[in-house]
Amino acid sequence: VYSSFIFLKLNEKFRHLVSNEKIAAKQEFENMIAGCQERVFLRTYFTTGLKKRCDLLFWRMSDNLDYLQEICAKTFSTGIGKYMETTHSYLGVHQLSETANRKDMELGFVPKNTFGVYKYMLIHPLIKSQTWYEMSPYERDNLKKEREAVLARYGNINENFFTSYGIDDQDMIVSRETKSLEDLI
């Protein structure tokens, strides 16, 4: 399942539009988003004041990369999307378990209650250093177990990994979602 995380900044030009133009642009954009809801998992996060140079995060998932690209193109050519600028973009692949049951899926490809469950999310692009590759498998396993122990203390954190190696600059993307911003801190 392909996952796209796009951080967006609203261009100053939008703020200079008259009220009716803003309303029309927002409605056109909402209609475009509604039209793709049946084939794309979508969550939006308001980041103004939390993330420098960024107002919104769009998290999209699909089992079809071509369709994700098509929706992205529509995002920037429709309504308010014409006034959005990408500040960061991350692409990764989430490997679903072999035992995933199709009846327990949203949209046919996303396990229910796995993604986008909580209000707050931290995105962490990860590039493995040379030190990681120099470690023995035993040392790597110990580090993974230590991370799991820390996460276990915070039962409300949902963590997912998205492999990016070969399709984006980072090796992977780690997403952590929770009900409370304090838990992420």
CSV table of C-alpha atoms in Angstrom, one decimal:
chain,number,residue,atom,x,y,z
A,1,VAL,CA,0.0,0.0,0.0
A,2,TYR,CA,1.5,3.3,-1.1
A,3,SER,CA,1.5,6.2,1.4
A,4,SER,CA,2.0,9.8,0.5
A,5,PHE,CA,2.6,12.5,3.1
A,6,ILE,CA,2.4,16.0,1.6
A,7,PHE,CA,3.0,19.1,3.8
A,8,LEU,CA,1.4,22.2,2.2
A,9,LYS,CA,1.6,26.0,2.7
A,10,LEU,CA,-1.2,28.3,1.6
A,11,ASN,CA,0.2,30.9,-0.7
A,12,GLU,CA,-0.3,34.6,0.2
A,13,LYS,CA,-2.2,35.2,-3.0
A,14,PHE,CA,-5.2,33.2,-1.6
A,15,ARG,CA,-5.5,35.7,1.3
A,16,HIS,CA,-5.9,38.5,-1.2
A,17,LEU,CA,-8.9,37.0,-2.9
A,18,VAL,CA,-12.3,38.4,-2.2
A,19,SER,CA,-14.6,36.4,0.0
A,20,ASN,CA,-16.7,34.9,-2.7
A,21,GLU,CA,-13.6,33.7,-4.6
A,22,LYS,CA,-12.3,32.1,-1.5
A,23,ILE,CA,-15.6,30.3,-0.8
A,24,ALA,CA,-15.8,29.1,-4.4
A,25,ALA,CA,-12.2,27.8,-4.4
A,26,LYS,CA,-12.8,26.0,-1.1
A,27,GLN,CA,-16.0,24.4,-2.4
A,28,GLU,CA,-14.3,23.3,-5.7
A,29,PHE,CA,-11.5,21.7,-3.7
A,30,GLU,CA,-13.9,19.9,-1.3
A,31,ASN,CA,-15.8,18.5,-4.2
A,32,MET,CA,-12.6,17.1,-5.8
A,33,ILE,CA,-11.6,15.5,-2.5
A,34,ALA,CA,-15.1,14.0,-2.0
A,35,GLY,CA,-14.9,12.5,-5.5
A,36,CYS,CA,-11.8,10.5,-4.6
A,37,GLN,CA,-12.8,9.3,-1.1
A,38,GLU,CA,-14.0,5.9,-2.3
A,39,ARG,CA,-10.5,4.9,-3.7
A,40,VAL,CA,-8.1,6.7,-1.4
A,41,PHE,CA,-7.5,6.7,2.3
A,42,LEU,CA,-7.2,10.4,3.3
A,43,ARG,CA,-6.5,12.1,6.5
A,44,THR,CA,-5.8,15.8,6.9
A,45,TYR,CA,-3.9,17.5,9.7
A,46,PHE,CA,-3.9,21.3,10.5
A,47,THR,CA,-0.3,22.2,11.2
A,48,THR,CA,-0.3,26.0,11.3
A,49,GLY,CA,1.7,27.1,14.3
A,50,LEU,CA,3.1,23.6,14.9
A,51,LYS,CA,5.3,23.2,11.8
A,52,LYS,CA,7.4,26.0,10.3
A,53,ARG,CA,6.5,26.9,6.7
A,54,CYS,CA,3.5,24.5,6.7
A,55,ASP,CA,-0.3,24.9,7.1
A,56,LEU,CA,-1.6,21.4,6.3
A,57,LEU,CA,-0.6,17.8,6.0
A,58,PHE,CA,-2.4,15.5,3.6
A,59,TRP,CA,-1.9,11.8,4.3
A,60,ARG,CA,-3.1,9.6,1.4
A,61,MET,CA,-2.9,5.9,0.9
A,62,SER,CA,-3.8,3.7,-2.1
A,63,ASP,CA,-2.9,0.4,-3.5
A,64,ASN,CA,-2.5,2.2,-6.9
A,65,LEU,CA,0.5,4.6,-7.2
A,66,ASP,CA,-0.8,5.9,-10.6
A,67,TYR,CA,-4.1,6.9,-8.9
A,68,LEU,CA,-2.2,8.6,-6.1
A,69,GLN,CA,-0.3,10.7,-8.6
A,70,GLU,CA,-3.5,11.5,-10.5
A,71,ILE,CA,-5.1,12.8,-7.2
A,72,CYS,CA,-2.0,14.8,-6.4
A,73,ALA,CA,-2.1,16.5,-9.8
A,74,LYS,CA,-5.8,17.3,-9.2
A,75,THR,CA,-4.9,18.7,-5.8
A,76,PHE,CA,-2.8,21.4,-7.3
A,77,SER,CA,-5.1,22.3,-10.2
A,78,THR,CA,-8.4,22.5,-8.4
A,79,GLY,CA,-9.8,25.4,-6.3
A,80,ILE,CA,-7.8,26.3,-3.3
A,81,GLY,CA,-5.2,23.7,-4.4
A,82,LYS,CA,-4.0,26.3,-7.0
A,83,TYR,CA,-2.8,28.3,-4.0
A,84,MET,CA,-1.0,25.6,-2.2
A,85,GLU,CA,2.8,25.0,-2.3
A,86,THR,CA,4.5,21.8,-1.2
A,87,THR,CA,7.0,22.3,1.5
A,88,HIS,CA,7.8,18.6,2.2
A,89,SER,CA,6.7,15.4,0.5
A,90,TYR,CA,7.4,11.8,1.5
A,91,LEU,CA,6.4,8.6,-0.2
A,92,GLY,CA,6.6,5.1,1.3
A,93,VAL,CA,5.2,1.6,1.0
A,94,HIS,CA,3.5,-0.2,3.9
A,95,GLN,CA,3.7,-4.0,3.8
A,96,LEU,CA,0.4,-5.5,4.9
A,97,SER,CA,0.5,-8.7,6.8
A,98,GLU,CA,0.0,-11.9,4.7
A,99,THR,CA,-2.8,-12.9,7.0
A,100,ALA,CA,-4.8,-9.7,6.6
A,101,ASN,CA,-8.4,-10.5,6.0
A,102,ARG,CA,-10.1,-8.7,3.1
A,103,LYS,CA,-13.4,-8.3,5.1
A,104,ASP,CA,-11.5,-6.3,7.8
A,105,MET,CA,-10.3,-3.8,5.2
A,106,GLU,CA,-11.3,-0.2,4.5
A,107,LEU,CA,-11.4,0.6,0.8
A,108,GLY,CA,-10.3,-3.0,0.2
A,109,PHE,CA,-6.6,-2.3,1.0
A,110,VAL,CA,-6.3,-0.5,4.4
A,111,PRO,CA,-6.9,-2.5,7.6
A,112,LYS,CA,-9.6,-0.9,9.7
A,113,ASN,CA,-8.5,1.1,12.7
A,114,THR,CA,-4.8,0.8,11.8
A,115,PHE,CA,-4.2,4.3,10.3
A,116,GLY,CA,-5.5,7.8,11.0
A,117,VAL,CA,-7.1,6.6,14.2
A,118,TYR,CA,-5.8,9.4,16.5
A,119,LYS,CA,-5.9,13.2,16.4
A,120,TYR,CA,-2.1,13.8,16.6
A,121,MET,CA,0.6,12.4,14.3
A,122,LEU,CA,4.3,12.7,14.1
A,123,ILE,CA,6.0,11.9,10.8
A,124,HIS,CA,9.7,11.0,11.0
A,125,PRO,CA,11.6,10.4,7.8
A,126,LEU,CA,14.5,8.0,8.6
A,127,ILE,CA,17.8,7.6,7.0
A,128,LYS,CA,19.9,4.7,8.4
A,129,SER,CA,23.5,5.7,9.1
A,130,GLN,CA,26.5,3.7,8.4
A,131,THR,CA,26.7,2.8,12.1
A,132,TRP,CA,23.4,0.9,11.8
A,133,TYR,CA,24.8,-1.3,9.0
A,134,GLU,CA,27.9,-1.9,11.0
A,135,MET,CA,25.9,-3.3,14.0
A,136,SER,CA,25.4,-7.0,14.4
A,137,PRO,CA,21.9,-8.4,14.1
A,138,TYR,CA,21.9,-8.9,17.9
A,139,GLU,CA,22.7,-5.2,18.5
A,140,ARG,CA,20.0,-4.1,16.1
A,141,ASP,CA,17.5,-6.4,17.7
A,142,ASN,CA,18.3,-4.9,21.1
A,143,LEU,CA,17.8,-1.4,19.9
A,144,LYS,CA,14.4,-2.4,18.4
A,145,LYS,CA,13.4,-4.1,21.7
A,146,GLU,CA,14.4,-0.9,23.6
A,147,ARG,CA,12.2,1.2,21.3
A,148,GLU,CA,9.3,-1.2,21.7
A,149,ALA,CA,9.7,-1.0,25.5
A,150,VAL,CA,9.4,2.8,25.4
A,151,LEU,CA,6.4,2.6,23.2
A,152,ALA,CA,4.7,0.0,25.4
A,153,ARG,CA,4.8,2.6,28.3
A,154,TYR,CA,2.5,4.7,26.1
A,155,GLY,CA,-0.4,2.4,25.1
A,156,ASN,CA,-2.1,5.1,23.1
A,157,ILE,CA,0.6,5.4,20.4
A,158,ASN,CA,0.0,3.7,17.1
A,159,GLU,CA,3.3,3.3,15.2
A,160,ASN,CA,3.6,2.4,11.5
A,161,PHE,CA,6.6,2.0,9.2
A,162,PHE,CA,6.6,2.9,5.5
A,163,THR,CA,9.6,1.7,3.4
A,164,SER,CA,10.9,4.4,1.0
A,165,TYR,CA,14.3,2.9,0.0
A,166,GLY,CA,14.5,3.3,-3.8
A,167,ILE,CA,11.4,5.4,-4.2
A,168,ASP,CA,12.3,8.5,-2.1
A,169,ASP,CA,15.3,10.1,-0.4
A,170,GLN,CA,14.8,8.5,3.0
A,171,ASP,CA,15.0,4.8,3.8
A,172,MET,CA,11.7,4.8,5.6
A,173,ILE,CA,9.0,6.9,7.2
A,174,VAL,CA,7.9,6.3,10.7
A,175,SER,CA,4.4,7.6,11.7
A,176,ARG,CA,3.3,7.8,15.3
A,177,GLU,CA,-0.3,8.7,16.1
A,178,THR,CA,-1.8,9.4,19.5
A,179,LYS,CA,-4.8,11.0,21.3
A,180,SER,CA,-2.5,13.3,23.3
A,181,LEU,CA,0.3,15.5,22.0
A,182,GLU,CA,2.1,15.0,25.4
A,183,ASP,CA,2.4,11.3,24.6
A,184,LEU,CA,4.3,12.1,21.4
A,185,ILE,CA,6.6,14.5,23.3
